[in-house]
Coordinates of C-alpha atoms in Angstrom, one line a residue:
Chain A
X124 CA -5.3 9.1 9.0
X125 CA -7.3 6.4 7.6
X126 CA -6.3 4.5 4.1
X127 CA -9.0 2.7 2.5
X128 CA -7.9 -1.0 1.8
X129 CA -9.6 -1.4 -1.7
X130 CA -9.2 0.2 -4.9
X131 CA -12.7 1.9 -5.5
X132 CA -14.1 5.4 -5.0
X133 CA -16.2 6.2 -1.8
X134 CA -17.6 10.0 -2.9
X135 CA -18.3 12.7 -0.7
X136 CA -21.1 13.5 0.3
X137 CA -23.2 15.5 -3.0
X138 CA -25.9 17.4 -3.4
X139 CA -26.0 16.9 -7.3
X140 CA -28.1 13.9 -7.5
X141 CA -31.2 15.2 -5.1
X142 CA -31.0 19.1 -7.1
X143 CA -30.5 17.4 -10.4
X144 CA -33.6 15.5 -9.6
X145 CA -35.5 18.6 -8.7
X146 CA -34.2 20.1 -11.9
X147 CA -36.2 17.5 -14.2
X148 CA -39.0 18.0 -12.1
X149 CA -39.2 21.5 -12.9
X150 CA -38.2 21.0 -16.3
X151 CA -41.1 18.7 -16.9
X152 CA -43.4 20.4 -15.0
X153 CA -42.2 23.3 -17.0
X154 CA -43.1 21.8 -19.9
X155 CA -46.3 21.3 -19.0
X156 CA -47.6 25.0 -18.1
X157 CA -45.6 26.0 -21.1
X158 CA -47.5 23.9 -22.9
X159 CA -51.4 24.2 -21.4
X160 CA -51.0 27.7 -19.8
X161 CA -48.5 29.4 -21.9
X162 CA -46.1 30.6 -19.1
X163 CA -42.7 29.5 -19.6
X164 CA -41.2 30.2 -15.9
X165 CA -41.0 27.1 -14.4
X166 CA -39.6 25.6 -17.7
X167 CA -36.5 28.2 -17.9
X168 CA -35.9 27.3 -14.0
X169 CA -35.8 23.8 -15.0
X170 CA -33.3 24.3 -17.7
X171 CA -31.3 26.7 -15.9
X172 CA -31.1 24.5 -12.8
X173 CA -30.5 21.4 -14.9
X174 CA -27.3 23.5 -16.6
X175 CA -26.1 24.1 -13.2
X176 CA -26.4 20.9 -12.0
X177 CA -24.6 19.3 -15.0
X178 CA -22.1 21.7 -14.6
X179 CA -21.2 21.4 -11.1
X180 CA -21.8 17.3 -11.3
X181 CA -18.9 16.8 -14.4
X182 CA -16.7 19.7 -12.7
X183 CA -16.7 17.3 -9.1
X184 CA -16.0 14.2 -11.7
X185 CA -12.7 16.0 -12.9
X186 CA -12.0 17.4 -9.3
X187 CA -12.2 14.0 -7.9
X188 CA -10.3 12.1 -10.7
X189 CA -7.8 14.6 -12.1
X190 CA -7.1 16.5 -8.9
X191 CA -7.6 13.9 -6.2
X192 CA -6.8 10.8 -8.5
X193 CA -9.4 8.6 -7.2
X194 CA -9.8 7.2 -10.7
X195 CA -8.0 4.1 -10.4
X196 CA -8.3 1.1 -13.2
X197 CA -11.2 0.0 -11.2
X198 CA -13.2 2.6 -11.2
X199 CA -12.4 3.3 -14.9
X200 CA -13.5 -0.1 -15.5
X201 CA -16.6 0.9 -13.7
X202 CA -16.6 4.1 -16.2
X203 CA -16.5 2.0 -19.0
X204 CA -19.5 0.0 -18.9
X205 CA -21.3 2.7 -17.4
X206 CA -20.7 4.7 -20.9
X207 CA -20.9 0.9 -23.1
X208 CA -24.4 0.9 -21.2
X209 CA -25.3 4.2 -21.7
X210 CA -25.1 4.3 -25.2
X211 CA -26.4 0.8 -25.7
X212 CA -29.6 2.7 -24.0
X213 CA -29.6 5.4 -26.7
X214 CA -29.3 3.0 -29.3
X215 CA -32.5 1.7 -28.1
X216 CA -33.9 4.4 -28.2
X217 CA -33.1 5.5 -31.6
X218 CA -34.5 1.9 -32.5
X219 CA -37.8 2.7 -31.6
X220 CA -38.2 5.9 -34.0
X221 CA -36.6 3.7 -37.0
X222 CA -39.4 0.8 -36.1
X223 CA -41.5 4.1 -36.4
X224 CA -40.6 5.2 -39.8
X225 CA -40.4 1.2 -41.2
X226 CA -44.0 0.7 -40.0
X227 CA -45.5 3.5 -41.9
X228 CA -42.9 3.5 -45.4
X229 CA -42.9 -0.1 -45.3
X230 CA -47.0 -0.4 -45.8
X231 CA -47.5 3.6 -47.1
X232 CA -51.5 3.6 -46.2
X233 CA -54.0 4.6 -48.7
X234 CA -54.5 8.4 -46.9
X235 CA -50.7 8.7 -48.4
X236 CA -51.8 7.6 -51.7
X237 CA -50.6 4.1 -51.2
X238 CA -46.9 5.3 -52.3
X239 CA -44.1 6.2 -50.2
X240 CA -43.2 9.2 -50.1
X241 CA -46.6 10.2 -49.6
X242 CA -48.9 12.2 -52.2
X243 CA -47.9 15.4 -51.9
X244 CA -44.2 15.2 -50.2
X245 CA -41.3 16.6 -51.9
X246 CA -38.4 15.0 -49.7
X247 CA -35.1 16.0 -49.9
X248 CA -32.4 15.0 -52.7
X249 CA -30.3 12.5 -50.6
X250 CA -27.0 13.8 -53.1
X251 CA -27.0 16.9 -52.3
X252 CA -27.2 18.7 -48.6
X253 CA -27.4 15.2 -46.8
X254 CA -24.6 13.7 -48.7
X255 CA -22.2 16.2 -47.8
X256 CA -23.5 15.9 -43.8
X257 CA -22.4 12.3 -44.4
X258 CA -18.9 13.4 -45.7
X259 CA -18.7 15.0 -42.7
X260 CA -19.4 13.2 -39.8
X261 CA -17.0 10.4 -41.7
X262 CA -14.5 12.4 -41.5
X263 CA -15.1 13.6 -38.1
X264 CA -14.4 10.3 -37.2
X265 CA -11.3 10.4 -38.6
X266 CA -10.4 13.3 -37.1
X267 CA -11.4 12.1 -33.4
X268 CA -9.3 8.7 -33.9
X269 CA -6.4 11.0 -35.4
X270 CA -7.0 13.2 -31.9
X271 CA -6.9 9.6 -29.8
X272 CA -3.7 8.5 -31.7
X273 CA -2.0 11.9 -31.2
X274 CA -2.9 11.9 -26.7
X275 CA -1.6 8.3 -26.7
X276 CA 1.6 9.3 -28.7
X277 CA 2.0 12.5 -26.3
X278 CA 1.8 14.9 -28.9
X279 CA -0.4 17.5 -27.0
X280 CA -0.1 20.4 -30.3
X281 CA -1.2 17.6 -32.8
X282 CA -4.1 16.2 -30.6
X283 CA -5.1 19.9 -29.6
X284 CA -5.6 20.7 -33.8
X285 CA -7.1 17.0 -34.7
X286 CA -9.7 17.6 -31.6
X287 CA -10.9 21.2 -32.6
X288 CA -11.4 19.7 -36.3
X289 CA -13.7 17.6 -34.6
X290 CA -15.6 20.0 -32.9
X291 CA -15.6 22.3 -35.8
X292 CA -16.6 19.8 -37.8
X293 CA -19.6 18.8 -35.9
X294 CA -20.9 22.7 -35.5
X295 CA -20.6 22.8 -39.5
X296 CA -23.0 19.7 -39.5
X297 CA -25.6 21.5 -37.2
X298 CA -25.4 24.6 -39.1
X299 CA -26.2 22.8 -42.2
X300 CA -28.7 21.1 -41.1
X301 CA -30.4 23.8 -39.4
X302 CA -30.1 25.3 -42.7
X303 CA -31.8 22.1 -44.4
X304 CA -34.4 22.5 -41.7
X305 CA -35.6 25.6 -42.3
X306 CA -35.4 25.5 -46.0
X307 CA -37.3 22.0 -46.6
X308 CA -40.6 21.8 -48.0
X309 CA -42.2 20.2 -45.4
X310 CA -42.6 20.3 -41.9
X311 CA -43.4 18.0 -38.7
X312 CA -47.1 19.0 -39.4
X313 CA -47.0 17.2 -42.7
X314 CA -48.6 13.7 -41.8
X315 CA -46.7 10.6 -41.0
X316 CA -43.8 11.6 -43.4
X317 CA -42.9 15.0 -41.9
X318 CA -43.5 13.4 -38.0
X319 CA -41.0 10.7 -38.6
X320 CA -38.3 12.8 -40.5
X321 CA -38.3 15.7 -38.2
X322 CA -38.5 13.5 -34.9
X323 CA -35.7 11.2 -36.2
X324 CA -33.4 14.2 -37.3
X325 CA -34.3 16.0 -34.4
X326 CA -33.5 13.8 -31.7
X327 CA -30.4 13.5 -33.6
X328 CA -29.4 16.5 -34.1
X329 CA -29.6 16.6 -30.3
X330 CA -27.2 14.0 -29.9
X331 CA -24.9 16.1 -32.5
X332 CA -25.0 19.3 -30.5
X333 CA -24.3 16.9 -27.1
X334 CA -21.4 14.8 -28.5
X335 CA -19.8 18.4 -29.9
X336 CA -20.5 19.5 -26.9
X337 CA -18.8 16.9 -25.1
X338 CA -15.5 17.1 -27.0
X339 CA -15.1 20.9 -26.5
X340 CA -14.8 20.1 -23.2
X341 CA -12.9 17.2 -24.0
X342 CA -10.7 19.7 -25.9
X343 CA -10.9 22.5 -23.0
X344 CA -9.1 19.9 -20.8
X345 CA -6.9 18.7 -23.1
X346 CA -5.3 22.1 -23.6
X347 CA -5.6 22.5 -19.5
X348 CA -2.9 19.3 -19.8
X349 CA -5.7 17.3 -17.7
X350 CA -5.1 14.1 -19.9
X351 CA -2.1 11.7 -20.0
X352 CA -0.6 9.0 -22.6
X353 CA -2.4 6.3 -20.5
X354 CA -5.5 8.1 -18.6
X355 CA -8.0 10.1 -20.6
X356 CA -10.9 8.3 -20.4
X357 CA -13.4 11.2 -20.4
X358 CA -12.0 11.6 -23.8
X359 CA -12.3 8.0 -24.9
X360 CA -16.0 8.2 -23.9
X361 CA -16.7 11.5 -26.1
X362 CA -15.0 9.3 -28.7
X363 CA -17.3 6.5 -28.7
X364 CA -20.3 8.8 -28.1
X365 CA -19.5 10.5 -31.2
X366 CA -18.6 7.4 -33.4
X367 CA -22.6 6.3 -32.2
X368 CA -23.6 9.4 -33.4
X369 CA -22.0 9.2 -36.3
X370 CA -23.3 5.7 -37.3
X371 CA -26.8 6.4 -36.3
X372 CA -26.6 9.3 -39.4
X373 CA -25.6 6.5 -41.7
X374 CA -28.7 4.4 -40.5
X375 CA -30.8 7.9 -40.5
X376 CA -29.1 8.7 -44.5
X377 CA -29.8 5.0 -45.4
X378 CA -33.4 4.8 -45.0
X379 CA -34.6 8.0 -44.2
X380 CA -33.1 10.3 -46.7
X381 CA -32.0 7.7 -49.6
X382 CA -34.4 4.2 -49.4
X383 CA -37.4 7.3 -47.9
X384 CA -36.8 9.0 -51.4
Chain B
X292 CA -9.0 9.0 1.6
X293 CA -5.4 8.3 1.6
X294 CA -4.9 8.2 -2.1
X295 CA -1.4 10.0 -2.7
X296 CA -1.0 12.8 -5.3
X297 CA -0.9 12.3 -9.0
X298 CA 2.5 12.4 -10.0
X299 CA 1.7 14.1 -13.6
X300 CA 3.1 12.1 -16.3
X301 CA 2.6 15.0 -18.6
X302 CA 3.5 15.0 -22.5
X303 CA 7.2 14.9 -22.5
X304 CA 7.3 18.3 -24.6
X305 CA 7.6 18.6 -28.4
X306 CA 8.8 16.2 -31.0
X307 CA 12.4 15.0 -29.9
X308 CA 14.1 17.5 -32.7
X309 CA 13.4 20.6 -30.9
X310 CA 16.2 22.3 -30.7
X311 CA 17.8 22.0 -33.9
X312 CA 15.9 24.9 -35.1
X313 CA 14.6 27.2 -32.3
X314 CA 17.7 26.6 -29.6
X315 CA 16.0 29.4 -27.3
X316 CA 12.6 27.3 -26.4
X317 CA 12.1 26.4 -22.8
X318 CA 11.7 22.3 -21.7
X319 CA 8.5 22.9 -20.7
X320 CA 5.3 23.3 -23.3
X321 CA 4.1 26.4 -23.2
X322 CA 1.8 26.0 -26.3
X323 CA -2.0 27.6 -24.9
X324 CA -0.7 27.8 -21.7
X325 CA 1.3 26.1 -18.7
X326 CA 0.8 23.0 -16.9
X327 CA -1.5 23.9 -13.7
X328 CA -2.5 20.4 -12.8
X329 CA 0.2 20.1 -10.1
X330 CA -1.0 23.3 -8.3
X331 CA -4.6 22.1 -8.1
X332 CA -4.0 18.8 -7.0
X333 CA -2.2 20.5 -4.1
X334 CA -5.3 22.4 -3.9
X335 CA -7.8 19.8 -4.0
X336 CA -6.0 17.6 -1.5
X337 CA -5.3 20.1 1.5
X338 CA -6.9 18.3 4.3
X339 CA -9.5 20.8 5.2
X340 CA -12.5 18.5 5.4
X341 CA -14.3 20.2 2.7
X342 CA -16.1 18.2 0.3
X343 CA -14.9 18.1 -3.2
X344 CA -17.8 20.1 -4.2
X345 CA -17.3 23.2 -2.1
X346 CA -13.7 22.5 -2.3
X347 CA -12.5 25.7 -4.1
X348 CA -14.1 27.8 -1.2
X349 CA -16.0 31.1 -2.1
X350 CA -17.0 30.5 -5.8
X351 CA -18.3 26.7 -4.6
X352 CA -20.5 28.1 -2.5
X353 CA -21.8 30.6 -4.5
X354 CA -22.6 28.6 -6.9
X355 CA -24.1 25.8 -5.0
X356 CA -26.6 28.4 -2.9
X357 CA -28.0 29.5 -6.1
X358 CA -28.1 25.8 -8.0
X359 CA -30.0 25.7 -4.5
X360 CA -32.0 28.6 -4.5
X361 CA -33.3 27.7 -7.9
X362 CA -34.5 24.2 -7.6
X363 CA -35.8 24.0 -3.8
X364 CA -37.3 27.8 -4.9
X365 CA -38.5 26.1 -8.0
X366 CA -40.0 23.2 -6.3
X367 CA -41.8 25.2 -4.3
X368 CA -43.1 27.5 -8.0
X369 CA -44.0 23.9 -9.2
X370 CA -46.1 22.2 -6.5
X371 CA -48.2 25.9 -6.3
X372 CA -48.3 26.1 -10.0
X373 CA -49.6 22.3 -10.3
X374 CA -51.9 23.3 -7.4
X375 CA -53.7 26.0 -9.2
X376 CA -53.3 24.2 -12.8
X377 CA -55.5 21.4 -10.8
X378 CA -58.4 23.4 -9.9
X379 CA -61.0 23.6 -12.4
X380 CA -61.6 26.5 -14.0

């Protein structure tokens, strides 16, 4: 039998890139007749493929690395600043709704009264609702670091408790600001003010429901015994996805909800 | 491709002062379950040719012709959809 005579990982053969493809094709596409001809088929095959896909993509990834162990120190290098780039991306993206929000509070036009908030907007009291979100996304940060510290110590009980903190911590967030959502007095409709909020939040809020997300899984595998004292880089990734998430909330409570106020 | 099997350098178990309390608890944790890991790397690694992604056998492929069904059956939706969405009205 053949052994290769370099440390990296030649994959088999997938059809996971080509049907995940097809999937945002359909999901966009989705969107589209959803949109101009009110049938939402072809969107709920999009997401439903794109679910599959994602599923069966990540599932190969822990096949190949936990089961196979093709995930030597050179490919997790390679892991690594696939993830640093990754995120580097979303920051960039988050960017561009903050240059958003600064062009229009920055120079409020005279439409909003010349004033910022605008004529007319009632924002929300950064001390309250928000101020506890904050609280909590701090401290789900120290929850995930108390989670790292407790895999590279080998204390799988400890980790197993600090991680589902975590998570439940991050699901309390969501609910509360789902709640702040639908009790605000405002919406996206409400000029300039309620577009940037809502799309900032949003897209946020997103990222929230993806990081939490990505530790339960995190979690699931820890409890499985998938990660050891030295190798768990799926869950260092989750880690610094979350700790991204949780800075761009400060940013978002910062300006948005406290300097927007 | 020749990589040998994980040996599973698992959590060495609870805190070094088990026993002094409970002396009946077995060496191996068996908080939320047993270690499986070994068992599916022997799966995973039997040299049937499969790729990893069918690797498991009937619930692979199950899974896979539907993922399949859906998006090639779905492209097919889409491209008719956009057809008739083109025509004017």
């Amino acid at each position: 039998m053949a052994h290769q005579a370099h440390s990296y990982h030649m994959v088999d053969p997938s059809p996971w890139p080509i049907f995940g493809a097809a999937a945002a094709l359909l999901t966009a596409s989705g969107l589209t007749m959803w949109f101009h001809h009110k049938t939402p088929y072809l969107l709920i095959i999009g997401l439903i493929s794109t679910a599959l896909v994602m599923f069966q993509w990540w599932r190969d990834i822990i096949r190949e690395s936990t089961f196979q162990g093709h995930h030597t120190p050179t490919v997790q290098k390679g892991l690594r600043y696939g993830m640093v780039l990754f995120i580097t991306s979303e920051a960039f993206f988050f960017l561009g709704f903050f240059w958003a929000f600064f062009h229009s509070s920055l120079a409020p036009t005279p439409e909003l009264g010349g004033q910022w908030p605008p004529v007319g907007i009632t924002p929300l009291d950064p001390m309250e609702v928000p101020l506890l979100n904050t609280a909590i996304l701090l401290a789900s940060g120290v929850t995930v670091t108390w989670a790292h510290h407790s895999i590279t110590e080998a204390r799988r009980k400890q980790a197993i408790y600090a991680l589902l903190l975590t998570v439940l911590l991050g699901c309390y967030f969501t609910a509360l600001q789902g709640m702040e959502y639908y009790e605000a007095p405002f919406s996206i409709a409400d000029g300039v003010y309620g577009s940037t909020f809502f799309v900032a939040t949003g897209f946020h809020g997103l990222h929230v429901i993806i990081g939490s997300t990505f530790l339960f899984v995190c979690l699931l595998r820890l409890i499985k015994y998938h990660f050891t004292s030295n190798h768990h880089f799926g869950f260092e990734a989750a880690a610094w996805y979350w700790h991204f998430v949780d800075v761009v909330w400060l940013f978002l409570y910062i300006s948005i909800y406290w300097w927007g106020s | 491709q020749g990589l040998k099997s994980l040996v599973p350098t698992e959590f060495p178990g609870p805190d070094p002062i088990f026993g002094t309390t409970k002396p009946g608890l077995p060496a191996t944790d068996t908080f939320l379950g047993t270690n499986k890991v070994p068992d599916l790397q022997r799966v995973f690694q039997r040299s049937d040719g499969l790729p990893v992604h069918l690797k498991r056998g009937y619930p692979d492929r199950m899974l896979y012709r539907t993922t399949m069904a859906l998006t090639i059956g779905g492209t097919f939706y889409c491209l008719v959809a956009l057809y008739i969405a083109s025509q004017p009205k």
